[in-house]
């Protein structure tokens, strides 16, 4: 997270994981959004390192949770929901700057923002519907 003049920047910085979302990333994202909502910036921009904006949930992190208690799964889901809710409650506009793939939770993150500016080759998808999950 950084601020440059009137713009607050949040950069998803897990390019080796295609900026996939895990619990730590969701918590850090919510904290950064809150901090920028309290700052003097006029707009918040969410961008990403690497070739993709965000490919959704970190499947490796989800696999590690297979045997976790039910409450851990609920808390994990609520963490990402908290990010989306924080964006929607912000008084400052939040802009997603999307290039590459925005899949699953990444598409959700982009569409939770007030404005999405997408590169002409950006791709949006909710692949989880093909296996019966609700986006």
Coordinates of C-alpha atoms in Angstrom, one line a residue:
X1 CA 0.0 0.0 0.0
X2 CA 1.2 3.5 -0.8
X3 CA -0.1 6.9 -1.5
X4 CA 1.0 9.2 -4.3
X5 CA -0.8 12.5 -4.2
X6 CA -4.5 12.0 -4.4
X7 CA -4.2 8.3 -5.3
X8 CA -3.9 5.4 -2.8
X9 CA -2.4 2.3 -4.3
X10 CA -2.9 -1.3 -3.3
X11 CA -0.9 -3.8 -5.2
X12 CA -1.5 -7.5 -5.1
X13 CA 2.0 -8.8 -4.8
X14 CA 1.9 -12.6 -5.2
X15 CA 2.8 -12.9 -8.9
X16 CA 4.3 -16.4 -8.3
X17 CA 0.8 -17.5 -7.3
X18 CA -1.0 -15.4 -10.0
X19 CA -2.0 -13.1 -7.1
X20 CA -4.4 -15.8 -5.8
X21 CA -6.1 -14.9 -2.6
X22 CA -5.4 -16.7 0.7
X23 CA -6.5 -15.7 4.2
X24 CA -3.3 -13.6 4.8
X25 CA -3.8 -11.7 1.6
X26 CA -7.5 -11.0 2.3
X27 CA -6.7 -9.7 5.8
X28 CA -3.9 -7.5 4.4
X29 CA -6.2 -6.2 1.7
X30 CA -8.9 -5.3 4.2
X31 CA -6.3 -3.5 6.4
X32 CA -5.0 -1.5 3.5
X33 CA -8.4 -0.5 2.4
X34 CA -9.3 0.7 5.9
X35 CA -6.1 2.6 6.2
X36 CA -6.6 4.4 2.9
X37 CA -10.3 5.1 3.7
X38 CA -8.9 7.0 6.7
X39 CA -6.2 8.8 4.8
X40 CA -6.3 12.0 2.7
X41 CA -6.3 10.3 -0.7
X42 CA -9.3 10.9 -3.0
X43 CA -9.3 7.5 -4.8
X44 CA -8.0 4.0 -4.2
X45 CA -6.5 2.0 -7.1
X46 CA -6.1 -1.8 -6.8
X47 CA -3.5 -3.2 -9.2
X48 CA -1.3 -6.3 -9.3
X49 CA 2.2 -7.5 -10.0
X50 CA 2.8 -10.0 -12.8
X51 CA 0.8 -10.9 -15.7
X52 CA -2.6 -11.6 -13.9
X53 CA -4.8 -9.4 -11.7
X54 CA -5.9 -12.2 -9.5
X55 CA -6.8 -15.8 -10.4
X56 CA -9.1 -16.3 -7.4
X57 CA -8.6 -18.5 -4.3
X58 CA -5.2 -20.0 -3.5
X59 CA -6.0 -23.6 -4.1
X60 CA -2.9 -24.7 -2.3
X61 CA -4.1 -22.9 0.8
X62 CA -7.5 -24.4 0.5
X63 CA -6.1 -27.9 0.2
X64 CA -4.2 -27.4 3.5
X65 CA -7.6 -26.6 5.1
X66 CA -9.3 -29.8 4.0
X67 CA -9.3 -31.3 7.4
X68 CA -9.7 -28.0 9.3
X69 CA -12.8 -27.4 11.5
X70 CA -15.9 -26.0 10.0
X71 CA -15.4 -22.7 11.8
X72 CA -12.0 -22.2 10.1
X73 CA -13.7 -22.5 6.7
X74 CA -16.3 -20.0 7.7
X75 CA -13.7 -17.6 9.0
X76 CA -11.7 -18.0 5.8
X77 CA -14.8 -17.2 3.6
X78 CA -15.7 -14.3 5.8
X79 CA -12.2 -12.7 5.4
X80 CA -12.8 -12.3 1.7
X81 CA -16.4 -11.2 2.2
X82 CA -15.0 -8.5 4.6
X83 CA -12.8 -7.2 1.8
X84 CA -15.8 -6.8 -0.5
X85 CA -17.9 -5.3 2.2
X86 CA -15.1 -2.8 3.0
X87 CA -14.9 -1.7 -0.6
X88 CA -18.7 -1.2 -0.8
X89 CA -18.7 0.9 2.4
X90 CA -15.9 3.2 1.4
X91 CA -16.8 6.8 0.7
X92 CA -13.8 7.1 -1.7
X93 CA -14.1 5.5 -5.2
X94 CA -12.2 2.3 -5.6
X95 CA -10.8 1.4 -9.0
X96 CA -9.6 -2.0 -10.2
X97 CA -6.9 -1.9 -12.8
X98 CA -7.1 -5.3 -14.5
X99 CA -4.8 -6.9 -16.9
X100 CA -4.5 -10.7 -17.5
X101 CA -6.9 -13.0 -15.7
X102 CA -9.5 -11.9 -13.0
X103 CA -11.0 -15.3 -12.2
X104 CA -13.2 -16.4 -9.3
X105 CA -12.5 -14.3 -6.3
X106 CA -10.3 -12.0 -8.5
X107 CA -13.4 -11.3 -10.7
X108 CA -15.3 -10.7 -7.5
X109 CA -12.7 -8.3 -6.2
X110 CA -12.7 -6.4 -9.5
X111 CA -16.5 -6.2 -9.6
X112 CA -16.8 -5.1 -6.0
X113 CA -14.9 -1.9 -7.0
X114 CA -16.7 1.2 -8.2
X115 CA -14.9 1.2 -11.5
X116 CA -13.0 -1.5 -13.4
X117 CA -10.5 -0.4 -16.0
X118 CA -9.5 -3.5 -18.0
X119 CA -6.8 -4.0 -20.5
X120 CA -8.2 -5.1 -23.8
X121 CA -6.8 -8.6 -23.3
X122 CA -8.1 -8.9 -19.7
X123 CA -10.3 -12.0 -19.0
X124 CA -13.0 -12.3 -16.4
X125 CA -14.5 -15.7 -15.3
X126 CA -16.2 -17.5 -12.5
X127 CA -14.9 -21.1 -13.2
X128 CA -16.1 -22.3 -9.8
X129 CA -19.6 -22.6 -11.2
X130 CA -18.5 -25.5 -13.4
X131 CA -18.0 -27.6 -10.2
X132 CA -21.1 -26.4 -8.4
X133 CA -19.6 -23.6 -6.2
X134 CA -21.4 -20.3 -5.9
X135 CA -19.2 -17.4 -6.9

